[in-house]
């Protein structure tokens, strides 16, 4: 065994190519142990059938195949990081640990604790920007504060972009620096109390034909007009630098969507109160109705509004929902049913393969009208007009709601005009005081 190792700690950067922290670890001069921890702090909260755990497991097996071909192996643990790290240091003479930034509140606290522990053991803990092009407080207003409105943020983002920022990290040329070993075992899903999922995962391919015409096709849920890369951006199975280079060449609207992702990440970082309540505090007082039967009808796709029902059934079956439909179902829950947006946010968090705390929270707060760059609350989506406009022939709805337009289909749970007025009255009751 070597007398000093460097560790690369994988979290949401599950790839060997163009990986910032991995590049720096491989350049460190010591053999590199690639590590993954199945974190019980996260896993213990999840249902047994969580497709995302299956996705991570499959992805680690693919990385293991790549590393085996290089004569190395992943080192995989199942446990709580604070318990696993002392064990690692007892087993290996580690001098440095490299990892990529994770901006979510739990991850931030975890990394602070692990960083302190490692420092106490004389091990350096080096962390890097990898999952975004600009992070934390890198994009600031002229006055020096974080942006809370998307358009000026995106302008500044584009103005600050350089070729250097988008350059890939050439990890491949350093692959000889992984520690040599026979393959080490990865805990099975069953050993961790999980079952494989029946959901088919989309490939991690950024199809240039989709991106080229993204602006023309992205709003129609019946056609494959979006890239389905959310899951891969979530777990880092695609490089944001490569994808941004492609977006910049092919389609400005697509590039803007990638910037929306970063906009919400920096909102989460700079305004962490959004995790537990509205960005605009006045909205905390909205008199939500929170009727459980209505919430259940929404979850099951039985509201009698075809676009809402199609979206919820697509989500339940596939772990995905088209963006246009996410906006419609979120608006319906919060405005038509007057159910707290946080109920919907939690349901999406459980079901979405591409669940991202920052974007999900941002999307829900936008829909409820209480977020940063929110649509004004008096703009209430009409689910029937949305259907006519974006699924005029009903192809999307028919796919997910086969009984639509038959007597078996439920009547609308609430009448649109009545719901709209009830919503405006509820919002005005707290906002006009
Ligand atoms: P594409 O349209 O191909 O876009 C490419 C990528 O750009 C996406 O994968 C995503 O990373 C990013 N992106 C696109 N639109 C947005 C957006 N409006 N906000 C932030 N990033 C965006 N996105 C998530 O990644 N995770 C979530 O948990 C999530 N929850 C949402 C909840 C609500 C209520 C709403 C209205 C939107 C939510 N979104 C979320 C944003 C958006 O709906 C998804 O990113 C998109 O539908 C994913 O499909 P795609 O990969 O085909 O995206």
PDB file of C-alpha atoms and ligand atoms in Angstrom, residues 214 226-230 233 254 257-258 260-261 264 320-323 326-327 330 348 352 354-356 359-360 363-364, ligand 1:
ATOM      1  CA  UNK A 214     -35.877  24.098 -28.452  1.00  0.00           C
ATOM      2  CA  UNK A 226     -37.020  19.149 -24.367  1.00  0.00           C
ATOM      3  CA  UNK A 227     -33.748  17.401 -23.549  1.00  0.00           C
ATOM      4  CA  UNK A 228     -34.795  15.317 -20.489  1.00  0.00           C
ATOM      5  CA  UNK A 229     -31.412  16.054 -18.923  1.00  0.00           C
ATOM      6  CA  UNK A 230     -32.714  17.184 -15.519  1.00  0.00           C
ATOM      7  CA  UNK A 233     -27.742  17.539 -14.237  1.00  0.00           C
ATOM      8  CA  UNK A 254     -32.029  26.669 -24.088  1.00  0.00           C
ATOM      9  CA  UNK A 257     -33.047  27.600 -19.095  1.00  0.00           C
ATOM     10  CA  UNK A 258     -29.630  26.484 -17.889  1.00  0.00           C
ATOM     11  CA  UNK A 260     -32.610  29.639 -14.649  1.00  0.00           C
ATOM     12  CA  UNK A 261     -31.153  26.572 -12.953  1.00  0.00           C
ATOM     13  CA  UNK A 264     -32.452  29.335  -8.373  1.00  0.00           C
ATOM     14  CA  UNK A 320     -41.126  13.140 -14.912  1.00  0.00           C
ATOM     15  CA  UNK A 321     -43.497  15.935 -15.881  1.00  0.00           C
ATOM     16  CA  UNK A 322     -43.155  18.387 -18.737  1.00  0.00           C
ATOM     17  CA  UNK A 323     -42.305  21.962 -17.630  1.00  0.00           C
ATOM     18  CA  UNK A 326     -45.589  21.502 -14.018  1.00  0.00           C
ATOM     19  CA  UNK A 327     -46.623  25.166 -14.192  1.00  0.00           C
ATOM     20  CA  UNK A 330     -48.700  23.919  -9.544  1.00  0.00           C
ATOM     21  CA  UNK A 348     -42.814  16.739  -6.299  1.00  0.00           C
ATOM     22  CA  UNK A 352     -39.419  13.747  -9.486  1.00  0.00           C
ATOM     23  CA  UNK A 354     -34.842  15.378 -11.530  1.00  0.00           C
ATOM     24  CA  UNK A 355     -35.788  16.743  -8.108  1.00  0.00           C
ATOM     25  CA  UNK A 356     -33.586  19.706  -7.324  1.00  0.00           C
ATOM     26  CA  UNK A 359     -35.499  24.650  -8.878  1.00  0.00           C
ATOM     27  CA  UNK A 360     -38.414  22.856  -7.293  1.00  0.00           C
ATOM     28  CA  UNK A 363     -40.900  26.741  -9.442  1.00  0.00           C
ATOM     29  CA  UNK A 364     -43.452  26.341  -6.672  1.00  0.00           C
TER      30      UNK A 364
HETATM   31  P1  LIG B   1     -35.184  21.135 -20.630  1.00  0.00           P
HETATM   32  O1  LIG B   1     -36.350  21.970 -20.983  1.00  0.00           O
HETATM   33  O2  LIG B   1     -34.549  20.327 -21.687  1.00  0.00           O
HETATM   34  O3  LIG B   1     -34.102  22.113 -19.957  1.00  0.00           O
HETATM   35  C1  LIG B   1     -32.749  21.703 -19.735  1.00  0.00           C
HETATM   36  C2  LIG B   1     -32.373  21.881 -18.299  1.00  0.00           C
HETATM   37  O4  LIG B   1     -32.441  23.261 -17.939  1.00  0.00           O
HETATM   38  C3  LIG B   1     -33.270  21.180 -17.317  1.00  0.00           C
HETATM   39  O5  LIG B   1     -32.939  19.815 -17.213  1.00  0.00           O
HETATM   40  C4  LIG B   1     -33.016  21.957 -16.046  1.00  0.00           C
HETATM   41  O6  LIG B   1     -31.820  21.583 -15.419  1.00  0.00           O
HETATM   42  C5  LIG B   1     -32.847  23.374 -16.577  1.00  0.00           C
HETATM   43  N1  LIG B   1     -34.157  24.062 -16.520  1.00  0.00           N
HETATM   44  C6  LIG B   1     -35.089  24.127 -17.493  1.00  0.00           C
HETATM   45  N2  LIG B   1     -36.131  24.878 -17.091  1.00  0.00           N
HETATM   46  C7  LIG B   1     -35.856  25.298 -15.839  1.00  0.00           C
HETATM   47  C8  LIG B   1     -36.532  26.101 -14.890  1.00  0.00           C
HETATM   48  N3  LIG B   1     -37.721  26.674 -15.138  1.00  0.00           N
HETATM   49  N4  LIG B   1     -35.968  26.296 -13.684  1.00  0.00           N
HETATM   50  C9  LIG B   1     -34.750  25.767 -13.398  1.00  0.00           C
HETATM   51  N5  LIG B   1     -34.052  24.996 -14.254  1.00  0.00           N
HETATM   52  C10 LIG B   1     -34.594  24.767 -15.464  1.00  0.00           C
HETATM   53  N6  LIG B   1     -36.365  21.479 -12.495  1.00  0.00           N
HETATM   54  C11 LIG B   1     -35.506  20.628 -11.910  1.00  0.00           C
HETATM   55  O7  LIG B   1     -34.402  20.398 -12.448  1.00  0.00           O
HETATM   56  N7  LIG B   1     -35.805  20.029 -10.710  1.00  0.00           N
HETATM   57  C12 LIG B   1     -36.986  20.240 -10.083  1.00  0.00           C
HETATM   58  O8  LIG B   1     -37.222  19.675  -9.010  1.00  0.00           O
HETATM   59  C13 LIG B   1     -37.928  21.111 -10.699  1.00  0.00           C
HETATM   60  N8  LIG B   1     -39.140  21.339 -10.140  1.00  0.00           N
HETATM   61  C14 LIG B   1     -40.016  22.206 -10.743  1.00  0.00           C
HETATM   62  C15 LIG B   1     -41.233  22.483 -10.109  1.00  0.00           C
HETATM   63  C16 LIG B   1     -42.144  23.368 -10.687  1.00  0.00           C
HETATM   64  C17 LIG B   1     -43.449  23.670  -9.990  1.00  0.00           C
HETATM   65  C18 LIG B   1     -41.839  23.980 -11.914  1.00  0.00           C
HETATM   66  C19 LIG B   1     -42.814  24.933 -12.565  1.00  0.00           C
HETATM   67  C20 LIG B   1     -40.623  23.725 -12.546  1.00  0.00           C
HETATM   68  C21 LIG B   1     -39.693  22.838 -11.969  1.00  0.00           C
HETATM   69  N9  LIG B   1     -38.451  22.560 -12.579  1.00  0.00           N
HETATM   70  C22 LIG B   1     -37.572  21.722 -11.944  1.00  0.00           C
HETATM   71  C23 LIG B   1     -38.035  23.260 -13.814  1.00  0.00           C
HETATM   72  C24 LIG B   1     -38.373  22.506 -15.126  1.00  0.00           C
HETATM   73  O9  LIG B   1     -39.715  22.135 -15.140  1.00  0.00           O
HETATM   74  C25 LIG B   1     -37.507  21.257 -15.348  1.00  0.00           C
HETATM   75  O10 LIG B   1     -36.151  21.589 -15.203  1.00  0.00           O
HETATM   76  C26 LIG B   1     -37.700  20.656 -16.724  1.00  0.00           C
HETATM   77  O11 LIG B   1     -39.049  20.385 -16.971  1.00  0.00           O
HETATM   78  C27 LIG B   1     -36.888  19.361 -16.839  1.00  0.00           C
HETATM   79  O12 LIG B   1     -37.091  18.766 -18.092  1.00  0.00           O
HETATM   80  P2  LIG B   1     -35.910  18.708 -19.155  1.00  0.00           P
HETATM   81  O13 LIG B   1     -34.713  18.102 -18.504  1.00  0.00           O
HETATM   82  O14 LIG B   1     -36.440  18.061 -20.397  1.00  0.00           O
HETATM   83  O15 LIG B   1     -35.629  20.241 -19.380  1.00  0.00           O
END
